[in-house]
Amino acid sequence: MKYPKLIIDLAKIQENAALLNKLCRENGIEPVGVTKVTCGDPEVARAFIAGGIEMLGESRVENARRLREAGINAPMLLLRLPMASQVEDVVKYFQVSLNSELATIEALNRAAANQSTIHKIILMVDLGDLREGIWPDQLETTVKAIAGLEHIQLLGLGTNLTCYGGVIPTQQNLGQLLSLNERAQAVYGRPLPVISGGNSSSLPLLLAGKLPPVTQLRLGESIVLGRETVARAPVPGAHLDCFQLQAEVIELREKPSVPIGEIGQDAFGGTPEFVNKGIHKRAIVALGRQDVAIDSLEAPDGIEIIGASSDHLLLDVTNYASTLAVGDILTFSPGYGALLAAMTSQFVHKEYRH
């Protein structure tokens, strides 16, 4: 066996996808299955599709190329704003992209003309989270310019919430998105059927029956980890253990809880602080910051994560109920950041379970 290892339960991912797909479609919403946290993993994408997801969401051309080369033919939405240097590949691999910059949209128009196709876009509006998006007072001018592009089709408006500024979706800000879409439609002169109302953070409103009538949600964490992203509360009926991260114990000793000597900076330029808990039983596992974001990693019951360097994860195992020895394997639950890092790391082996 090879460690560290990420166990990927495809059956549970498929069941989560089916659960969210059903919830959305019963409410007139198209769910976009976001696979970016898995770096466009084809096996995960197939589980999404088997669960009923029809469109995939990705943030990088490289991930989209990986999916296409693996035979995944589902339509794809580019979630990160396109780079002007990649417009040819964006048109090649993505049917739809999120956009806010008119210069980039014009470049996409030229790329689509070169490929004799129509590229579809969703115009992003900033409703306060302060990531991507035009300001509402720029709407009419921007839509009018888009309407003159022969190889671009505007599908509607979208917004991003919680990802950067932590702004929570509400009936008010999503209601504003609906009103803006009506204004855009009047300028565009054609129906704009897509109102892309955010990500998994919009699920609490949906579950409470209070979500304004958006027509699309971009869902990633709710499928792969079974949680909404406002309070990280479980989605009712969803699996929370689709991914498990395993690492091997490489040292087990009793050591002081405070280093001995003058304290300077650690390997990452920070100055660590320690609480003196006396002598404790400490384990090191072969997993580090090069592999995982430790602040979103949940240790087994009775174990406390006390720190990490590039290649070592330090654990206080004093209160761990089971017997532990060098060579034993410990299983951790990754949060979103830990999962993203583990999927990205070439040093974390992936094991798929069906």
GROMACS .gro file of C-alpha atoms in nm:
model
  354
    1MET     CA    1   0.000   0.000   0.000
    2LYS     CA    2   0.109   0.356  -0.072
    3TYR     CA    3   0.059   0.647   0.168
    4PRO     CA    4  -0.052   0.917   0.212
    5LYS     CA    5  -0.366   0.804   0.037
    6LEU     CA    6  -0.695   0.972  -0.048
    7ILE     CA    7  -0.986   0.728  -0.058
    8ILE     CA    8  -1.256   0.844  -0.302
    9ASP     CA    9  -1.597   0.678  -0.262
   10LEU     CA   10  -1.755   0.717  -0.605
   11ALA     CA   11  -2.081   0.547  -0.505
   12LYS     CA   12  -2.139   0.802  -0.229
   13ILE     CA   13  -2.049   1.090  -0.460
   14GLN     CA   14  -2.300   0.961  -0.714
   15GLU     CA   15  -2.569   0.939  -0.445
   16ASN     CA   16  -2.494   1.295  -0.332
   17ALA     CA   17  -2.511   1.413  -0.693
   18ALA     CA   18  -2.846   1.241  -0.737
   19LEU     CA   19  -2.978   1.396  -0.415
   20LEU     CA   20  -2.877   1.751  -0.513
   21ASN     CA   21  -2.988   1.702  -0.873
   22LYS     CA   22  -3.335   1.596  -0.757
   23LEU     CA   23  -3.361   1.883  -0.508
   24CYS     CA   24  -3.267   2.140  -0.770
   25ARG     CA   25  -3.478   2.010  -1.057
   26GLU     CA   26  -3.786   1.983  -0.839
   27ASN     CA   27  -3.745   2.358  -0.790
   28GLY     CA   28  -3.682   2.446  -1.154
   29ILE     CA   29  -3.307   2.484  -1.109
   30GLU     CA   30  -3.030   2.340  -1.326
   31PRO     CA   31  -2.743   2.217  -1.105
   32VAL     CA   32  -2.394   2.262  -1.247
   33GLY     CA   33  -2.169   1.996  -1.094
   34VAL     CA   34  -1.843   2.165  -0.996
   35THR     CA   35  -1.548   1.926  -1.019
   36LYS     CA   36  -1.270   2.182  -0.976
   37VAL     CA   37  -1.184   2.071  -0.621
   38THR     CA   38  -1.085   1.733  -0.769
   39CYS     CA   39  -0.877   1.893  -1.047
   40GLY     CA   40  -1.119   1.766  -1.309
   41ASP     CA   41  -1.092   1.405  -1.198
   42PRO     CA   42  -1.267   1.196  -1.469
   43GLU     CA   43  -1.386   0.929  -1.224
   44VAL     CA   44  -1.551   1.190  -1.005
   45ALA     CA   45  -1.703   1.357  -1.312
   46ARG     CA   46  -1.852   1.025  -1.420
   47ALA     CA   47  -2.005   0.983  -1.074
   48PHE     CA   48  -2.160   1.329  -1.105
   49ILE     CA   49  -2.305   1.241  -1.445
   50ALA     CA   50  -2.431   0.904  -1.324
   51GLY     CA   51  -2.614   1.096  -1.051
   52GLY     CA   52  -2.799   1.300  -1.312
   53ILE     CA   53  -2.577   1.607  -1.341
   54GLU     CA   54  -2.581   1.726  -1.702
   55MET     CA   55  -2.337   2.021  -1.698
   56LEU     CA   56  -1.997   2.030  -1.528
   57GLY     CA   57  -1.823   2.338  -1.388
   58GLU     CA   58  -1.446   2.382  -1.405
   59SER     CA   59  -1.209   2.670  -1.340
   60ARG     CA   60  -0.907   2.573  -1.548
   61VAL     CA   61  -0.851   2.487  -1.912
   62GLU     CA   62  -0.611   2.211  -1.806
   63ASN     CA   63  -0.884   2.035  -1.608
   64ALA     CA   64  -1.130   2.066  -1.896
   65ARG     CA   65  -0.874   1.919  -2.134
   66ARG     CA   66  -0.821   1.630  -1.893
   67LEU     CA   67  -1.194   1.558  -1.887
   68ARG     CA   68  -1.229   1.576  -2.264
   69GLU     CA   69  -0.929   1.347  -2.318
   70ALA     CA   70  -1.091   1.098  -2.078
   71GLY     CA   71  -1.401   1.089  -2.296
   72ILE     CA   72  -1.622   1.315  -2.083
   73ASN     CA   73  -1.847   1.492  -2.332
   74ALA     CA   74  -2.086   1.673  -2.097
   75PRO     CA   75  -2.121   2.047  -2.159
   76MET     CA   76  -1.888   2.252  -1.941
   77LEU     CA   77  -1.909   2.591  -1.775
   78LEU     CA   78  -1.587   2.786  -1.713
   79LEU     CA   79  -1.616   2.925  -1.361
   80ARG     CA   80  -1.308   3.144  -1.342
   81LEU     CA   81  -1.313   3.450  -1.567
   82PRO     CA   82  -1.134   3.361  -1.892
   83MET     CA   83  -0.778   3.475  -1.948
   84ALA     CA   84  -0.737   3.667  -2.272
   85SER     CA   85  -0.436   3.446  -2.347
   86GLN     CA   86  -0.656   3.133  -2.337
   87VAL     CA   87  -0.965   3.237  -2.533
   88GLU     CA   88  -0.907   2.986  -2.813
   89ASP     CA   89  -0.894   2.699  -2.562
   90VAL     CA   90  -1.190   2.839  -2.369
   91VAL     CA   91  -1.405   2.826  -2.682
   92LYS     CA   92  -1.267   2.482  -2.769
   93TYR     CA   93  -1.334   2.314  -2.434
   94PHE     CA   94  -1.619   2.513  -2.276
   95GLN     CA   95  -1.967   2.571  -2.411
   96VAL     CA   96  -2.031   2.849  -2.156
   97SER     CA   97  -1.814   3.083  -1.950
   98LEU     CA   98  -1.867   3.336  -1.672
   99ASN     CA   99  -1.751   3.684  -1.775
  100SER     CA  100  -1.726   4.041  -1.651
  101GLU     CA  101  -1.470   4.212  -1.876
  102LEU     CA  102  -1.593   4.340  -2.211
  103ALA     CA  103  -1.244   4.322  -2.365
  104THR     CA  104  -1.228   3.950  -2.284
  105ILE     CA  105  -1.578   3.892  -2.421
  106GLU     CA  106  -1.472   4.060  -2.745
  107ALA     CA  107  -1.166   3.832  -2.757
  108LEU     CA  108  -1.394   3.531  -2.706
  109ASN     CA  109  -1.607   3.657  -2.993
  110ARG     CA  110  -1.303   3.658  -3.222
  111ALA     CA  111  -1.198   3.312  -3.105
  112ALA     CA  112  -1.549   3.179  -3.165
  113ALA     CA  113  -1.547   3.330  -3.513
  114ASN     CA  114  -1.215   3.157  -3.583
  115GLN     CA  115  -1.374   2.826  -3.480
  116SER     CA  116  -1.702   2.894  -3.666
  117THR     CA  117  -1.910   2.859  -3.352
  118ILE     CA  118  -2.116   3.054  -3.100
  119HIS     CA  119  -1.977   3.084  -2.748
  120LYS     CA  120  -2.229   3.134  -2.469
  121ILE     CA  121  -2.164   3.354  -2.169
  122ILE     CA  122  -2.316   3.444  -1.833
  123LEU     CA  123  -2.249   3.804  -1.732
  124MET     CA  124  -2.140   3.826  -1.369
  125VAL     CA  125  -2.270   4.105  -1.146
  126ASP     CA  126  -2.106   4.197  -0.814
  127LEU     CA  127  -2.372   4.211  -0.543
  128GLY     CA  128  -2.131   4.285  -0.261
  129ASP     CA  129  -1.896   3.988  -0.220
  130LEU     CA  130  -1.631   4.186  -0.412
  131ARG     CA  131  -1.486   3.910  -0.622
  132GLU     CA  132  -1.576   3.916  -0.993
  133GLY     CA  133  -1.860   4.107  -1.157
  134ILE     CA  134  -1.964   4.436  -1.310
  135TRP     CA  135  -2.142   4.694  -1.097
  136PRO     CA  136  -2.518   4.712  -1.151
  137ASP     CA  137  -2.493   5.064  -1.295
  138GLN     CA  138  -2.274   4.927  -1.577
  139LEU     CA  139  -2.536   4.672  -1.682
  140GLU     CA  140  -2.710   4.841  -1.974
  141THR     CA  141  -2.390   4.965  -2.137
  142THR     CA  142  -2.225   4.623  -2.110
  143VAL     CA  143  -2.526   4.427  -2.235
  144LYS     CA  144  -2.569   4.663  -2.530
  145ALA     CA  145  -2.207   4.602  -2.631
  146ILE     CA  146  -2.248   4.224  -2.597
  147ALA     CA  147  -2.559   4.233  -2.816
  148GLY     CA  148  -2.345   4.353  -3.105
  149LEU     CA  149  -2.111   4.052  -3.096
  150GLU     CA  150  -2.205   3.802  -3.366
  151HIS     CA  151  -2.041   3.495  -3.212
  152ILE     CA  152  -2.139   3.553  -2.849
  153GLN     CA  153  -2.474   3.453  -2.699
  154LEU     CA  154  -2.566   3.603  -2.364
  155LEU     CA  155  -2.758   3.347  -2.158
  156GLY     CA  156  -2.827   3.565  -1.855
  157LEU     CA  157  -2.673   3.700  -1.538
  158GLY     CA  158  -2.491   3.540  -1.248
  159THR     CA  159  -2.334   3.634  -0.918
  160ASN     CA  160  -2.081   3.493  -0.676
  161LEU     CA  161  -2.137   3.503  -0.302
  162THR     CA  162  -1.947   3.373   0.007
  163CYS     CA  163  -1.631   3.262  -0.179
  164TYR     CA  164  -1.429   3.576  -0.108
  165GLY     CA  165  -1.614   3.823   0.109
  166GLY     CA  166  -1.831   3.570   0.291
  167VAL     CA  167  -2.148   3.757   0.191
  168ILE     CA  168  -2.444   3.527   0.253
  169PRO     CA  169  -2.708   3.479  -0.019
  170THR     CA  170  -3.038   3.636   0.083
  171GLN     CA  171  -3.378   3.694  -0.070
  172GLN     CA  172  -3.272   4.057  -0.109
  173ASN     CA  173  -2.944   4.017  -0.299
  174LEU     CA  174  -3.068   3.728  -0.513
  175GLY     CA  175  -3.392   3.918  -0.570
  176GLN     CA  176  -3.177   4.204  -0.698
  177LEU     CA  177  -3.014   3.962  -0.943
  178LEU     CA  178  -3.357   3.871  -1.083
  179SER     CA  179  -3.444   4.239  -1.128
  180LEU     CA  180  -3.114   4.305  -1.301
  181ASN     CA  181  -3.175   4.012  -1.535
  182GLU     CA  182  -3.507   4.169  -1.638
  183ARG     CA  183  -3.327   4.497  -1.712
  184ALA     CA  184  -3.063   4.313  -1.914
  185GLN     CA  185  -3.328   4.127  -2.110
  186ALA     CA  186  -3.495   4.454  -2.208
  187VAL     CA  187  -3.165   4.581  -2.349
  188TYR     CA  188  -3.063   4.252  -2.514
  189GLY     CA  189  -3.399   4.212  -2.685
  190ARG     CA  190  -3.402   3.835  -2.644
  191PRO     CA  191  -3.488   3.600  -2.356
  192LEU     CA  192  -3.217   3.553  -2.093
  193PRO     CA  193  -3.315   3.220  -1.936
  194VAL     CA  194  -3.018   3.169  -1.704
  195ILE     CA  195  -3.008   3.332  -1.361
  196SER     CA  196  -2.702   3.174  -1.201
  197GLY     CA  197  -2.776   3.229  -0.834
  198GLY     CA  198  -2.452   3.130  -0.669
  199ASN     CA  199  -2.309   2.812  -0.525
  200SER     CA  200  -2.368   2.570  -0.238
  201SER     CA  201  -2.416   2.869  -0.008
  202SER     CA  202  -2.759   2.922  -0.169
  203LEU     CA  203  -2.880   2.582  -0.047
  204PRO     CA  204  -3.004   2.700   0.296
  205LEU     CA  205  -3.250   2.931   0.120
  206LEU     CA  206  -3.354   2.651  -0.115
  207LEU     CA  207  -3.402   2.403   0.168
  208ALA     CA  208  -3.608   2.660   0.359
  209GLY     CA  209  -3.828   2.727   0.057
  210LYS     CA  210  -3.711   3.090   0.045
  211LEU     CA  211  -3.484   3.093  -0.260
  212PRO     CA  212  -3.589   3.347  -0.525
  213PRO     CA  213  -3.657   3.182  -0.863
  214VAL     CA  214  -3.301   3.152  -0.990
  215THR     CA  215  -3.253   2.893  -1.265
  216GLN     CA  216  -2.900   2.768  -1.200
  217LEU     CA  217  -2.679   2.681  -0.902
  218ARG     CA  218  -2.310   2.590  -0.920
  219LEU     CA  219  -2.266   2.304  -0.672
  220GLY     CA  220  -1.935   2.155  -0.567
  221GLU     CA  221  -1.884   2.119  -0.192
  222SER     CA  222  -2.244   2.013  -0.135
  223ILE     CA  223  -2.189   1.716  -0.367
  224VAL     CA  224  -1.837   1.609  -0.273
  225LEU     CA  225  -1.859   1.681   0.102
  226GLY     CA  226  -2.236   1.686   0.159
  227ARG     CA  227  -2.244   2.035   0.315
  228GLU     CA  228  -2.377   2.380   0.238
  229THR     CA  229  -2.117   2.655   0.259
  230VAL     CA  230  -2.270   2.920   0.485
  231ALA     CA  231  -2.234   2.731   0.814
  232ARG     CA  232  -2.097   2.402   0.673
  233ALA     CA  233  -2.416   2.231   0.790
  234PRO     CA  234  -2.489   1.887   0.641
  235VAL     CA  235  -2.731   1.868   0.351
  236PRO     CA  236  -3.013   1.641   0.476
  237GLY     CA  237  -2.958   1.290   0.345
  238ALA     CA  238  -2.612   1.356   0.202
  239HIS     CA  239  -2.296   1.154   0.268
  240LEU     CA  240  -2.029   1.348   0.458
  241ASP     CA  241  -1.751   1.092   0.408
  242CYS     CA  242  -1.705   1.070   0.032
  243PHE     CA  243  -1.333   1.138   0.084
  244GLN     CA  244  -1.098   1.007   0.353
  245LEU     CA  245  -0.730   1.086   0.385
  246GLN     CA  246  -0.498   0.823   0.531
  247ALA     CA  247  -0.141   0.873   0.654
  248GLU     CA  248   0.120   0.651   0.816
  249VAL     CA  249   0.272   0.702   1.161
  250ILE     CA  250   0.649   0.744   1.130
  251GLU     CA  251   0.736   0.843   1.488
  252LEU     CA  252   0.568   0.792   1.825
  253ARG     CA  253   0.729   0.941   2.136
  254GLU     CA  254   0.663   1.132   2.456
  255LYS     CA  255   0.791   1.487   2.416
  256PRO     CA  256   0.747   1.830   2.575
  257SER     CA  257   0.466   2.045   2.440
  258VAL     CA  258   0.696   2.350   2.416
  259PRO     CA  259   1.019   2.347   2.208
  260ILE     CA  260   1.348   2.374   2.394
  261GLY     CA  261   1.550   2.684   2.303
  262GLU     CA  262   1.502   3.033   2.164
  263ILE     CA  263   1.201   3.056   1.928
  264GLY     CA  264   1.242   3.215   1.585
  265GLN     CA  265   1.054   3.173   1.259
  266ASP     CA  266   0.928   2.838   1.136
  267ALA     CA  267   0.979   2.697   0.786
  268PHE     CA  268   0.700   2.916   0.646
  269GLY     CA  269   0.810   3.245   0.799
  270GLY     CA  270   0.568   3.244   1.090
  271THR     CA  271   0.656   3.273   1.456
  272PRO     CA  272   0.489   2.981   1.635
  273GLU     CA  273   0.331   3.006   1.977
  274PHE     CA  274   0.294   2.716   2.218
  275VAL     CA  275   0.087   2.632   2.524
  276ASN     CA  276   0.272   2.438   2.791
  277LYS     CA  277   0.075   2.120   2.855
  278GLY     CA  278   0.372   1.933   2.993
  279ILE     CA  279   0.491   1.603   2.848
  280HIS     CA  280   0.250   1.452   2.598
  281LYS     CA  281   0.240   1.153   2.368
  282ARG     CA  282   0.312   1.274   2.020
  283ALA     CA  283   0.291   1.110   1.680
  284ILE     CA  284   0.427   1.223   1.347
  285VAL     CA  285   0.259   1.107   1.027
  286ALA     CA  286   0.402   1.126   0.676
  287LEU     CA  287   0.182   1.409   0.554
  288GLY     CA  288   0.262   1.779   0.535
  289ARG     CA  289   0.170   2.120   0.408
  290GLN     CA  290   0.289   2.022   0.061
  291ASP     CA  291   0.003   1.770   0.058
  292VAL     CA  292  -0.280   1.920   0.259
  293ALA     CA  293  -0.423   2.235   0.418
  294ILE     CA  294  -0.406   2.135   0.783
  295ASP     CA  295  -0.651   2.401   0.900
  296SER     CA  296  -0.934   2.216   0.724
  297LEU     CA  297  -0.828   1.865   0.822
  298GLU     CA  298  -1.025   1.681   1.090
  299ALA     CA  299  -0.830   1.428   1.297
  300PRO     CA  300  -0.974   1.108   1.448
  301ASP     CA  301  -1.148   1.138   1.786
  302GLY     CA  302  -0.899   1.184   2.069
  303ILE     CA  303  -0.625   1.323   1.843
  304GLU     CA  304  -0.528   1.689   1.815
  305ILE     CA  305  -0.337   1.834   1.521
  306ILE     CA  306  -0.067   2.052   1.676
  307GLY     CA  307   0.128   2.161   1.369
  308ALA     CA  308   0.294   2.071   1.043
  309SER     CA  309   0.596   2.136   0.828
  310SER     CA  310   0.626   2.061   0.457
  311ASP     CA  311   0.637   1.685   0.504
  312HIS     CA  312   0.546   1.613   0.867
  313LEU     CA  313   0.213   1.637   1.048
  314LEU     CA  314   0.246   1.652   1.428
  315LEU     CA  315  -0.029   1.507   1.645
  316ASP     CA  316  -0.105   1.496   2.015
  317VAL     CA  317  -0.229   1.140   2.064
  318THR     CA  318  -0.232   1.142   2.445
  319ASN     CA  319  -0.610   1.096   2.457
  320TYR     CA  320  -0.640   0.857   2.164
  321ALA     CA  321  -0.836   0.555   2.284
  322SER     CA  322  -0.673   0.294   2.059
  323THR     CA  323  -0.325   0.150   2.077
  324LEU     CA  324  -0.091   0.319   1.832
  325ALA     CA  325   0.243   0.207   1.689
  326VAL     CA  326   0.487   0.318   1.422
  327GLY     CA  327   0.359   0.195   1.087
  328ASP     CA  328  -0.008   0.229   1.183
  329ILE     CA  329  -0.245   0.417   0.955
  330LEU     CA  330  -0.461   0.706   1.073
  331THR     CA  331  -0.767   0.825   0.882
  332PHE     CA  332  -0.855   1.194   0.857
  333SER     CA  333  -1.161   1.376   0.720
  334PRO     CA  334  -1.066   1.652   0.474
  335GLY     CA  335  -1.255   1.979   0.451
  336TYR     CA  336  -1.268   2.173   0.125
  337GLY     CA  337  -0.921   2.325   0.151
  338ALA     CA  338  -0.762   1.998   0.257
  339LEU     CA  339  -0.937   1.810  -0.022
  340LEU     CA  340  -0.829   2.065  -0.282
  341ALA     CA  341  -0.466   2.036  -0.174
  342ALA     CA  342  -0.473   1.656  -0.150
  343MET     CA  343  -0.624   1.621  -0.497
  344THR     CA  344  -0.363   1.861  -0.635
  345SER     CA  345  -0.064   1.692  -0.469
  346GLN     CA  346   0.111   1.430  -0.680
  347PHE     CA  347   0.241   1.278  -0.356
  348VAL     CA  348  -0.106   1.180  -0.232
  349HIS     CA  349  -0.211   0.851  -0.389
  350LYS     CA  350  -0.572   0.822  -0.500
  351GLU     CA  351  -0.779   0.509  -0.442
  352TYR     CA  352  -1.125   0.483  -0.596
  353ARG     CA  353  -1.403   0.279  -0.441
  354HIS     CA  354  -1.719   0.197  -0.633
   0.00000   0.00000   0.00000
